[in-house]
Amino acid sequence: MEIQKSTIPKPLVTFNQWFILLSVVISLITGFYFILLLPLLAGTIGLLTGFNPALKLAGKFLSKPYSSYIQEDKAQLQFNQTIAVSCLALSLIGFYSGITALGYIFSIMVAVASGVALLGFCVGCFIRFQWQQFQYRRRTAK
């Protein structure tokens, strides 16, 4: 039985951000919205099973042991991935149900969040932090 790791190497996180961003951009430029299925399926499988096929493939290209890289919190990344998967699913629903505005809104939101994360600000981290602060204040106010 494999022990679940509570961190993920930063290069894999960066790869995932690029993977999502490029998939969305290519999808929007070409109009081949099915490309959004790539990060959606990889993310969904990762959330449900703990095995993200895209990250597993990217991990093969790391030259050092996982532990030698800066680590990112797995719980935070799963929170972010949940947001990304939800938005990608809503985007595909929008595109394929004829509500293209919905498709564009949610796919652009995912692209912007991935792009901003690559620049150093994590929108999902901010949302989770604010949620945890809200929960803490509510618990301590009683």
Tab-separated table of N, CA and C in Angstrom:
chain	number	residue	atom	x	y	z
A	1	MET	N	0.845	-1.188	0.000
A	1	MET	CA	0.000	0.000	0.000
A	1	MET	C	0.881	1.239	0.000
A	2	GLU	N	0.613	2.158	-0.901
A	2	GLU	CA	1.416	3.376	-1.028
A	2	GLU	C	0.884	4.445	-0.082
A	3	ILE	N	1.794	5.096	0.621
A	3	ILE	CA	1.424	6.174	1.531
A	3	ILE	C	1.129	7.426	0.711
A	4	GLN	N	0.002	8.084	1.007
A	4	GLN	CA	-0.359	9.314	0.301
A	4	GLN	C	0.582	10.440	0.704
A	5	LYS	N	1.142	11.115	-0.259
A	5	LYS	CA	2.006	12.254	0.001
A	5	LYS	C	1.139	13.491	0.192
A	6	SER	N	1.547	14.364	1.105
A	6	SER	CA	0.746	15.562	1.357
A	6	SER	C	1.288	16.768	0.606
A	7	THR	N	2.315	16.558	-0.201
A	7	THR	CA	2.869	17.635	-1.016
A	7	THR	C	3.117	17.145	-2.440
A	8	ILE	N	3.274	18.122	-3.327
A	8	ILE	CA	3.569	17.842	-4.733
A	8	ILE	C	4.702	18.772	-5.145
A	9	PRO	N	5.685	18.254	-5.894
A	9	PRO	CA	6.797	19.115	-6.329
A	9	PRO	C	6.311	20.293	-7.184
A	10	LYS	N	6.875	21.447	-6.935
A	10	LYS	CA	6.505	22.687	-7.637
A	10	LYS	C	6.574	22.557	-9.162
A	11	PRO	N	7.588	21.874	-9.730
A	11	PRO	CA	7.597	21.755	-11.205
A	11	PRO	C	6.359	21.050	-11.756
A	12	LEU	N	5.787	20.112	-11.009
A	12	LEU	CA	4.571	19.443	-11.476
A	12	LEU	C	3.372	20.377	-11.401
A	13	VAL	N	3.354	21.214	-10.382
A	13	VAL	CA	2.281	22.211	-10.254
A	13	VAL	C	2.360	23.193	-11.424
A	14	THR	N	3.568	23.648	-11.718
A	14	THR	CA	3.774	24.574	-12.834
A	14	THR	C	3.378	23.922	-14.156
A	15	PHE	N	3.751	22.655	-14.333
A	15	PHE	CA	3.353	21.939	-15.540
A	15	PHE	C	1.827	21.911	-15.669
A	16	ASN	N	1.148	21.607	-14.562
A	16	ASN	CA	-0.318	21.537	-14.586
A	16	ASN	C	-0.921	22.880	-14.974
A	17	GLN	N	-0.360	23.965	-14.461
A	17	GLN	CA	-0.863	25.296	-14.806
A	17	GLN	C	-0.673	25.570	-16.299
A	18	TRP	N	0.492	25.235	-16.833
A	18	TRP	CA	0.739	25.413	-18.264
A	18	TRP	C	-0.177	24.511	-19.093
A	19	PHE	N	-0.347	23.282	-18.652
A	19	PHE	CA	-1.201	22.318	-19.348
A	19	PHE	C	-2.628	22.861	-19.469
A	20	ILE	N	-3.154	23.374	-18.376
A	20	ILE	CA	-4.509	23.934	-18.389
A	20	ILE	C	-4.565	25.180	-19.269
A	21	LEU	N	-3.628	26.098	-19.067
A	21	LEU	CA	-3.621	27.348	-19.826
A	21	LEU	C	-3.519	27.089	-21.327
A	22	LEU	N	-2.571	26.273	-21.738
A	22	LEU	CA	-2.385	26.013	-23.169
A	22	LEU	C	-3.578	25.263	-23.768
A	23	SER	N	-4.150	24.341	-23.013
A	23	SER	CA	-5.334	23.620	-23.514
A	23	SER	C	-6.482	24.581	-23.773
A	24	VAL	N	-6.706	25.495	-22.842
A	24	VAL	CA	-7.800	26.457	-23.001
A	24	VAL	C	-7.514	27.400	-24.170
A	25	VAL	N	-6.309	27.937	-24.234
A	25	VAL	CA	-5.966	28.878	-25.309
A	25	VAL	C	-6.081	28.205	-26.677
A	26	ILE	N	-5.527	27.012	-26.803
A	26	ILE	CA	-5.603	26.301	-28.087
A	26	ILE	C	-7.060	26.005	-28.440
A	27	SER	N	-7.831	25.610	-27.441
A	27	SER	CA	-9.244	25.321	-27.667
A	27	SER	C	-9.996	26.551	-28.166
A	28	LEU	N	-9.756	27.685	-27.527
A	28	LEU	CA	-10.474	28.908	-27.921
A	28	LEU	C	-10.012	29.430	-29.283
A	29	ILE	N	-8.729	29.320	-29.562
A	29	ILE	CA	-8.213	29.803	-30.847
A	29	ILE	C	-8.721	28.947	-32.004
A	30	THR	N	-8.708	27.623	-31.815
A	30	THR	CA	-9.090	26.725	-32.905
A	30	THR	C	-10.599	26.474	-32.991
A	31	GLY	N	-11.297	26.693	-31.881
A	31	GLY	CA	-12.722	26.358	-31.847
A	31	GLY	C	-12.964	24.884	-31.600
A	32	PHE	N	-11.900	24.121	-31.337
A	32	PHE	CA	-12.018	22.698	-31.012
A	32	PHE	C	-12.178	22.567	-29.502
A	33	TYR	N	-13.386	22.775	-29.043
A	33	TYR	CA	-13.638	22.844	-27.607
A	33	TYR	C	-13.415	21.517	-26.888
A	34	PHE	N	-13.417	20.423	-27.644
A	34	PHE	CA	-13.170	19.117	-27.038
A	34	PHE	C	-11.776	19.036	-26.413
A	35	ILE	N	-10.870	19.926	-26.811
A	35	ILE	CA	-9.532	19.950	-26.219
A	35	ILE	C	-9.619	20.221	-24.718
A	36	LEU	N	-10.660	20.908	-24.291
A	36	LEU	CA	-10.859	21.170	-22.866
A	36	LEU	C	-11.064	19.878	-22.075
A	37	LEU	N	-11.397	18.807	-22.777
A	37	LEU	CA	-11.552	17.516	-22.105
A	37	LEU	C	-10.227	17.005	-21.543
A	38	LEU	N	-9.112	17.375	-22.151
A	38	LEU	CA	-7.811	16.883	-21.668
A	38	LEU	C	-7.552	17.289	-20.223
A	39	PRO	N	-7.536	18.590	-19.903
A	39	PRO	CA	-7.313	18.932	-18.489
A	39	PRO	C	-8.503	18.567	-17.603
A	40	LEU	N	-9.710	18.559	-18.174
A	40	LEU	CA	-10.884	18.187	-17.385
A	40	LEU	C	-10.783	16.733	-16.938
A	41	LEU	N	-10.492	15.834	-17.861
A	41	LEU	CA	-10.404	14.417	-17.512
A	41	LEU	C	-9.210	14.131	-16.604
A	42	ALA	N	-8.059	14.717	-16.917
A	42	ALA	CA	-6.877	14.509	-16.074
A	42	ALA	C	-7.137	15.008	-14.660
A	43	GLY	N	-7.740	16.178	-14.541
A	43	GLY	CA	-8.040	16.744	-13.231
A	43	GLY	C	-9.080	15.944	-12.472
A	44	THR	N	-10.110	15.510	-13.167
A	44	THR	CA	-11.165	14.722	-12.527
A	44	THR	C	-10.624	13.388	-12.032
A	45	ILE	N	-9.852	12.712	-12.871
A	45	ILE	CA	-9.241	11.442	-12.464
A	45	ILE	C	-8.334	11.668	-11.254
A	46	GLY	N	-7.566	12.750	-11.296
A	46	GLY	CA	-6.679	13.067	-10.178
A	46	GLY	C	-7.443	13.314	-8.887
A	47	LEU	N	-8.559	14.024	-8.970
A	47	LEU	CA	-9.350	14.297	-7.771
A	47	LEU	C	-10.007	13.037	-7.223
A	48	LEU	N	-10.488	12.177	-8.121
A	48	LEU	CA	-11.216	10.987	-7.683
A	48	LEU	C	-10.305	9.849	-7.229
A	49	THR	N	-9.154	9.730	-7.860
A	49	THR	CA	-8.285	8.575	-7.572
A	49	THR	C	-6.935	8.946	-6.953
A	50	GLY	N	-6.557	10.221	-7.026
A	50	GLY	CA	-5.229	10.620	-6.558
A	50	GLY	C	-4.158	10.406	-7.612
A	51	PHE	N	-4.550	9.929	-8.795
A	51	PHE	CA	-3.620	9.664	-9.888
A	51	PHE	C	-3.972	10.574	-11.064
A	52	ASN	N	-3.193	11.634	-11.255
A	52	ASN	CA	-3.405	12.541	-12.381
A	52	ASN	C	-2.478	12.093	-13.504
A	53	PRO	N	-3.029	11.568	-14.602
A	53	PRO	CA	-2.181	11.037	-15.669
A	53	PRO	C	-1.227	12.075	-16.268
A	54	ALA	N	-1.656	13.316	-16.363
A	54	ALA	CA	-0.782	14.359	-16.920
A	54	ALA	C	0.407	14.616	-15.998
A	55	LEU	N	0.159	14.659	-14.697
A	55	LEU	CA	1.250	14.881	-13.740
A	55	LEU	C	2.155	13.667	-13.658
A	56	LYS	N	1.591	12.490	-13.778
A	56	LYS	CA	2.405	11.265	-13.761
A	56	LYS	C	3.366	11.268	-14.951
A	57	LEU	N	2.867	11.654	-16.118
A	57	LEU	CA	3.719	11.740	-17.309
A	57	LEU	C	4.797	12.802	-17.123
A	58	ALA	N	4.418	13.972	-16.634
A	58	ALA	CA	5.387	15.054	-16.422
A	58	ALA	C	6.422	14.667	-15.374
A	59	GLY	N	6.009	13.890	-14.374
A	59	GLY	CA	6.927	13.461	-13.329
A	59	GLY	C	8.083	12.631	-13.852
A	60	LYS	N	7.882	11.964	-14.966
A	60	LYS	CA	8.949	11.152	-15.567
A	60	LYS	C	10.095	12.018	-16.090
A	61	PHE	N	9.839	13.300	-16.296
A	61	PHE	CA	10.856	14.196	-16.829
A	61	PHE	C	11.617	14.950	-15.738
A	62	LEU	N	11.242	14.759	-14.488
A	62	LEU	CA	11.981	15.400	-13.395
A	62	LEU	C	13.331	14.693	-13.252
A	63	SER	N	14.375	15.475	-13.132
A	63	SER	CA	15.724	14.897	-13.094
A	63	SER	C	16.190	14.535	-11.694
A	64	LYS	N	15.524	15.068	-10.680
A	64	LYS	CA	15.918	14.796	-9.293
A	64	LYS	C	14.771	14.103	-8.571
A	65	PRO	N	15.043	13.551	-7.397
A	65	PRO	CA	13.946	12.962	-6.614
A	65	PRO	C	12.908	14.024	-6.253
A	66	TYR	N	11.653	13.598	-6.146
A	66	TYR	CA	10.562	14.528	-5.825
A	66	TYR	C	10.880	15.394	-4.616
A	67	SER	N	11.469	14.781	-3.600
A	67	SER	CA	11.699	15.490	-2.337
A	67	SER	C	12.723	16.611	-2.448
A	68	SER	N	13.505	16.642	-3.515
A	68	SER	CA	14.534	17.683	-3.646
A	68	SER	C	13.977	18.990	-4.234
A	69	TYR	N	12.739	18.972	-4.673
A	69	TYR	CA	12.103	20.172	-5.229
A	69	TYR	C	11.308	20.903	-4.150
A	70	ILE	N	11.086	22.190	-4.361
A	70	ILE	CA	10.172	22.939	-3.499
A	70	ILE	C	8.816	22.248	-3.593
A	71	GLN	N	8.154	22.102	-2.446
A	71	GLN	CA	6.900	21.365	-2.393
A	71	GLN	C	5.704	22.306	-2.244
A	72	GLU	N	4.587	21.889	-2.811
A	72	GLU	CA	3.316	22.612	-2.698
A	72	GLU	C	2.333	21.724	-1.925
A	73	ASP	N	1.453	22.345	-1.156
A	73	ASP	CA	0.477	21.626	-0.345
A	73	ASP	C	-0.559	20.930	-1.224
A	74	LYS	N	-0.692	19.625	-1.040
A	74	LYS	CA	-1.603	18.848	-1.869
A	74	LYS	C	-3.067	19.239	-1.645
A	75	ALA	N	-3.435	19.518	-0.402
A	75	ALA	CA	-4.827	19.906	-0.119
A	75	ALA	C	-5.189	21.195	-0.844
A	76	GLN	N	-4.262	22.153	-0.866
A	76	GLN	CA	-4.507	23.409	-1.579
A	76	GLN	C	-4.646	23.150	-3.077
A	77	LEU	N	-3.794	22.297	-3.589
A	77	LEU	CA	-3.828	22.002	-5.021
A	77	LEU	C	-5.107	21.268	-5.404
A	78	GLN	N	-5.590	20.413	-4.532
A	78	GLN	CA	-6.849	19.729	-4.818
A	78	GLN	C	-8.017	20.713	-4.793
A	79	PHE	N	-7.962	21.676	-3.896
A	79	PHE	CA	-8.984	22.722	-3.876
A	79	PHE	C	-8.964	23.490	-5.205
A	80	ASN	N	-7.769	23.894	-5.631
A	80	ASN	CA	-7.624	24.622	-6.893
A	80	ASN	C	-8.087	23.769	-8.073
A	81	GLN	N	-7.731	22.494	-8.049
A	81	GLN	CA	-8.103	21.595	-9.140
A	81	GLN	C	-9.614	21.416	-9.194
A	82	THR	N	-10.258	21.391	-8.032
A	82	THR	CA	-11.715	21.277	-7.986
A	82	THR	C	-12.366	22.477	-8.671
A	83	ILE	N	-11.830	23.657	-8.407
A	83	ILE	CA	-12.352	24.862	-9.057
A	83	ILE	C	-12.128	24.783	-10.568
A	84	ALA	N	-10.917	24.397	-10.981
A	84	ALA	CA	-10.596	24.314	-12.411
A	84	ALA	C	-11.480	23.294	-13.114
A	85	VAL	N	-11.634	22.120	-12.527
A	85	VAL	CA	-12.452	21.061	-13.130
A	85	VAL	C	-13.905	21.519	-13.242
A	86	SER	N	-14.411	22.161	-12.207
A	86	SER	CA	-15.793	22.656	-12.239
A	86	SER	C	-15.982	23.681	-13.351
A	87	CYS	N	-15.051	24.611	-13.456
A	87	CYS	CA	-15.158	25.647	-14.497
A	87	CYS	C	-15.009	25.057	-15.896
A	88	LEU	N	-14.098	24.095	-16.055
A	88	LEU	CA	-13.936	23.456	-17.364
A	88	LEU	C	-15.200	22.682	-17.745
A	89	ALA	N	-15.800	22.004	-16.771
A	89	ALA	CA	-17.039	21.269	-17.047
A	89	ALA	C	-18.153	22.231	-17.453
A	90	LEU	N	-18.290	23.331	-16.718
A	90	LEU	CA	-19.307	24.325	-17.074
A	90	LEU	C	-19.036	24.944	-18.442
A	91	SER	N	-17.778	25.120	-18.748
A	91	SER	CA	-17.399	25.654	-20.056
A	91	SER	C	-17.825	24.710	-21.176
A	92	LEU	N	-17.508	23.433	-21.021
A	92	LEU	CA	-17.902	22.459	-22.042
A	92	LEU	C	-19.419	22.346	-22.153
A	93	ILE	N	-20.102	22.382	-21.031
A	93	ILE	CA	-21.570	22.354	-21.065
A	93	ILE	C	-22.086	23.553	-21.856
A	94	GLY	N	-21.482	24.707	-21.611
A	94	GLY	CA	-21.886	25.911	-22.339
A	94	GLY	C	-21.656	25.789	-23.837
A	95	PHE	N	-20.454	25.361	-24.208
A	95	PHE	CA	-20.144	25.261	-25.641
A	95	PHE	C	-21.032	24.250	-26.353
A	96	TYR	N	-21.251	23.089	-25.723
A	96	TYR	CA	-21.973	22.030	-26.414
A	96	TYR	C	-23.483	22.072	-26.213
A	97	SER	N	-23.966	22.993	-25.385
A	97	SER	CA	-25.422	23.151	-25.265
A	97	SER	C	-25.906	24.377	-26.024
A	98	GLY	N	-24.969	25.062	-26.697
A	98	GLY	CA	-25.347	26.226	-27.478
A	98	GLY	C	-25.302	27.535	-26.709
A	99	ILE	N	-24.891	27.484	-25.453
A	99	ILE	CA	-24.770	28.707	-24.656
A	99	ILE	C	-23.283	29.091	-24.658
A	100	THR	N	-22.827	29.560	-25.807
A	100	THR	CA	-21.385	29.799	-25.971
A	100	THR	C	-20.841	30.861	-25.020
A	101	ALA	N	-21.670	31.808	-24.627
A	101	ALA	CA	-21.201	32.827	-23.677
A	101	ALA	C	-20.757	32.153	-22.381
A	102	LEU	N	-21.528	31.173	-21.925
A	102	LEU	CA	-21.164	30.421	-20.723
A	102	LEU	C	-19.833	29.706	-20.933
A	103	GLY	N	-19.680	29.115	-22.104
A	103	GLY	CA	-18.432	28.424	-22.435
A	103	GLY	C	-17.242	29.356	-22.400
A	104	TYR	N	-17.381	30.509	-22.997
A	104	TYR	CA	-16.288	31.480	-23.004
A	104	TYR	C	-15.995	32.022	-21.610
A	105	ILE	N	-17.037	32.341	-20.867
A	105	ILE	CA	-16.831	32.912	-19.527
A	105	ILE	C	-16.023	31.958	-18.661
A	106	PHE	N	-16.436	30.697	-18.582
A	106	PHE	CA	-15.758	29.760	-17.691
A	106	PHE	C	-14.393	29.334	-18.220
A	107	SER	N	-14.239	29.200	-19.517
A	107	SER	CA	-12.914	28.828	-20.025
A	107	SER	C	-11.925	29.978	-19.858
A	108	ILE	N	-12.374	31.196	-20.071
A	108	ILE	CA	-11.482	32.353	-19.877
A	108	ILE	C	-11.137	32.517	-18.395
A	109	MET	N	-12.103	32.249	-17.510
A	109	MET	CA	-11.799	32.307	-16.074
A	109	MET	C	-10.684	31.331	-15.713
A	110	VAL	N	-10.747	30.120	-16.250
A	110	VAL	CA	-9.719	29.114	-15.972
A	110	VAL	C	-8.379	29.566	-16.557
A	111	ALA	N	-8.394	30.087	-17.770
A	111	ALA	CA	-7.149	30.539	-18.404
A	111	ALA	C	-6.522	31.681	-17.612
A	112	VAL	N	-7.331	32.631	-17.204
A	112	VAL	CA	-6.809	33.770	-16.432
A	112	VAL	C	-6.238	33.283	-15.100
A	113	ALA	N	-6.952	32.402	-14.417
A	113	ALA	CA	-6.471	31.897	-13.130
A	113	ALA	C	-5.158	31.135	-13.304
A	114	SER	N	-5.045	30.325	-14.349
A	114	SER	CA	-3.804	29.589	-14.601
A	114	SER	C	-2.670	30.546	-14.951
A	115	GLY	N	-2.960	31.522	-15.796
A	115	GLY	CA	-1.941	32.494	-16.187
A	115	GLY	C	-1.461	33.329	-15.016
A	116	VAL	N	-2.390	33.774	-14.195
A	116	VAL	CA	-2.018	34.572	-13.023
A	116	VAL	C	-1.226	33.714	-12.035
A	117	ALA	N	-1.591	32.440	-11.899
A	117	ALA	CA	-0.840	31.536	-11.012
A	117	ALA	C	0.598	31.378	-11.499
A	118	LEU	N	0.774	31.300	-12.808
A	118	LEU	CA	2.133	31.212	-13.354
A	118	LEU	C	2.936	32.477	-13.071
A	119	LEU	N	2.242	33.598	-12.915
A	119	LEU	CA	2.900	34.861	-12.587
A	119	LEU	C	3.137	35.031	-11.089
A	120	GLY	N	2.560	34.124	-10.282
A	120	GLY	CA	2.853	34.154	-8.858
A	120	GLY	C	1.698	34.392	-7.916
A	121	PHE	N	0.503	34.665	-8.422
A	121	PHE	CA	-0.642	34.864	-7.532
A	121	PHE	C	-1.649	33.749	-7.765
A	122	CYS	N	-1.990	33.046	-6.709
A	122	CYS	CA	-2.914	31.920	-6.805
A	122	CYS	C	-4.303	32.358	-6.366
A	123	VAL	N	-5.216	32.453	-7.312
A	123	VAL	CA	-6.590	32.858	-7.029
A	123	VAL	C	-7.263	31.836	-6.105
A	124	GLY	N	-7.081	30.556	-6.392
A	124	GLY	CA	-7.672	29.515	-5.562
A	124	GLY	C	-7.145	29.555	-4.137
A	125	CYS	N	-5.856	29.859	-3.982
A	125	CYS	CA	-5.263	29.972	-2.638
A	125	CYS	C	-5.909	31.119	-1.873
A	126	PHE	N	-6.131	32.218	-2.562
A	126	PHE	CA	-6.769	33.382	-1.939
A	126	PHE	C	-8.190	33.039	-1.501
A	127	ILE	N	-8.928	32.372	-2.378
A	127	ILE	CA	-10.310	31.992	-2.052
A	127	ILE	C	-10.326	31.039	-0.862
A	128	ARG	N	-9.452	30.042	-0.871
A	128	ARG	CA	-9.418	29.072	0.231
A	128	ARG	C	-9.017	29.745	1.539
A	129	PHE	N	-8.046	30.646	1.485
A	129	PHE	CA	-7.625	31.361	2.688
A	129	PHE	C	-8.784	32.169	3.261
A	130	GLN	N	-9.495	32.888	2.396
A	130	GLN	CA	-10.632	33.685	2.861
A	130	GLN	C	-11.713	32.785	3.461
A	131	TRP	N	-11.954	31.639	2.861
A	131	TRP	CA	-12.945	30.696	3.377
A	131	TRP	C	-12.513	30.167	4.746
A	132	GLN	N	-11.235	29.829	4.893
A	132	GLN	CA	-10.744	29.338	6.183
A	132	GLN	C	-10.821	30.429	7.251
A	133	GLN	N	-10.542	31.655	6.861
A	133	GLN	CA	-10.662	32.764	7.811
A	133	GLN	C	-12.111	32.956	8.239
A	134	PHE	N	-13.021	32.873	7.306
A	134	PHE	CA	-14.449	32.988	7.609
A	134	PHE	C	-14.870	31.894	8.585
A	135	GLN	N	-14.462	30.660	8.321
A	135	GLN	CA	-14.818	29.555	9.203
A	135	GLN	C	-14.229	29.755	10.600
A	136	TYR	N	-12.996	30.211	10.665
A	136	TYR	CA	-12.347	30.452	11.950
A	136	TYR	C	-13.088	31.535	12.739
A	137	ARG	N	-13.405	32.639	12.087
A	137	ARG	CA	-14.115	33.732	12.763
A	137	ARG	C	-15.487	33.283	13.243
A	138	ARG	N	-16.151	32.466	12.460
A	138	ARG	CA	-17.470	31.969	12.843
A	138	ARG	C	-17.375	31.027	14.043
A	139	ARG	N	-16.354	30.183	14.091
A	139	ARG	CA	-16.163	29.267	15.212
A	139	ARG	C	-15.810	30.005	16.498
A	140	THR	N	-14.949	31.011	16.374
A	140	THR	CA	-14.483	31.719	17.575
A	140	THR	C	-15.479	32.763	18.066
A	141	ALA	N	-16.454	33.126	17.272
A	141	ALA	CA	-17.442	34.134	17.666
A	141	ALA	C	-18.489	33.559	18.614
A	142	LYS	N	-18.562	32.256	18.719
A	142	LYS	CA	-19.618	31.618	19.541
A	142	LYS	C	-19.287	31.675	21.000
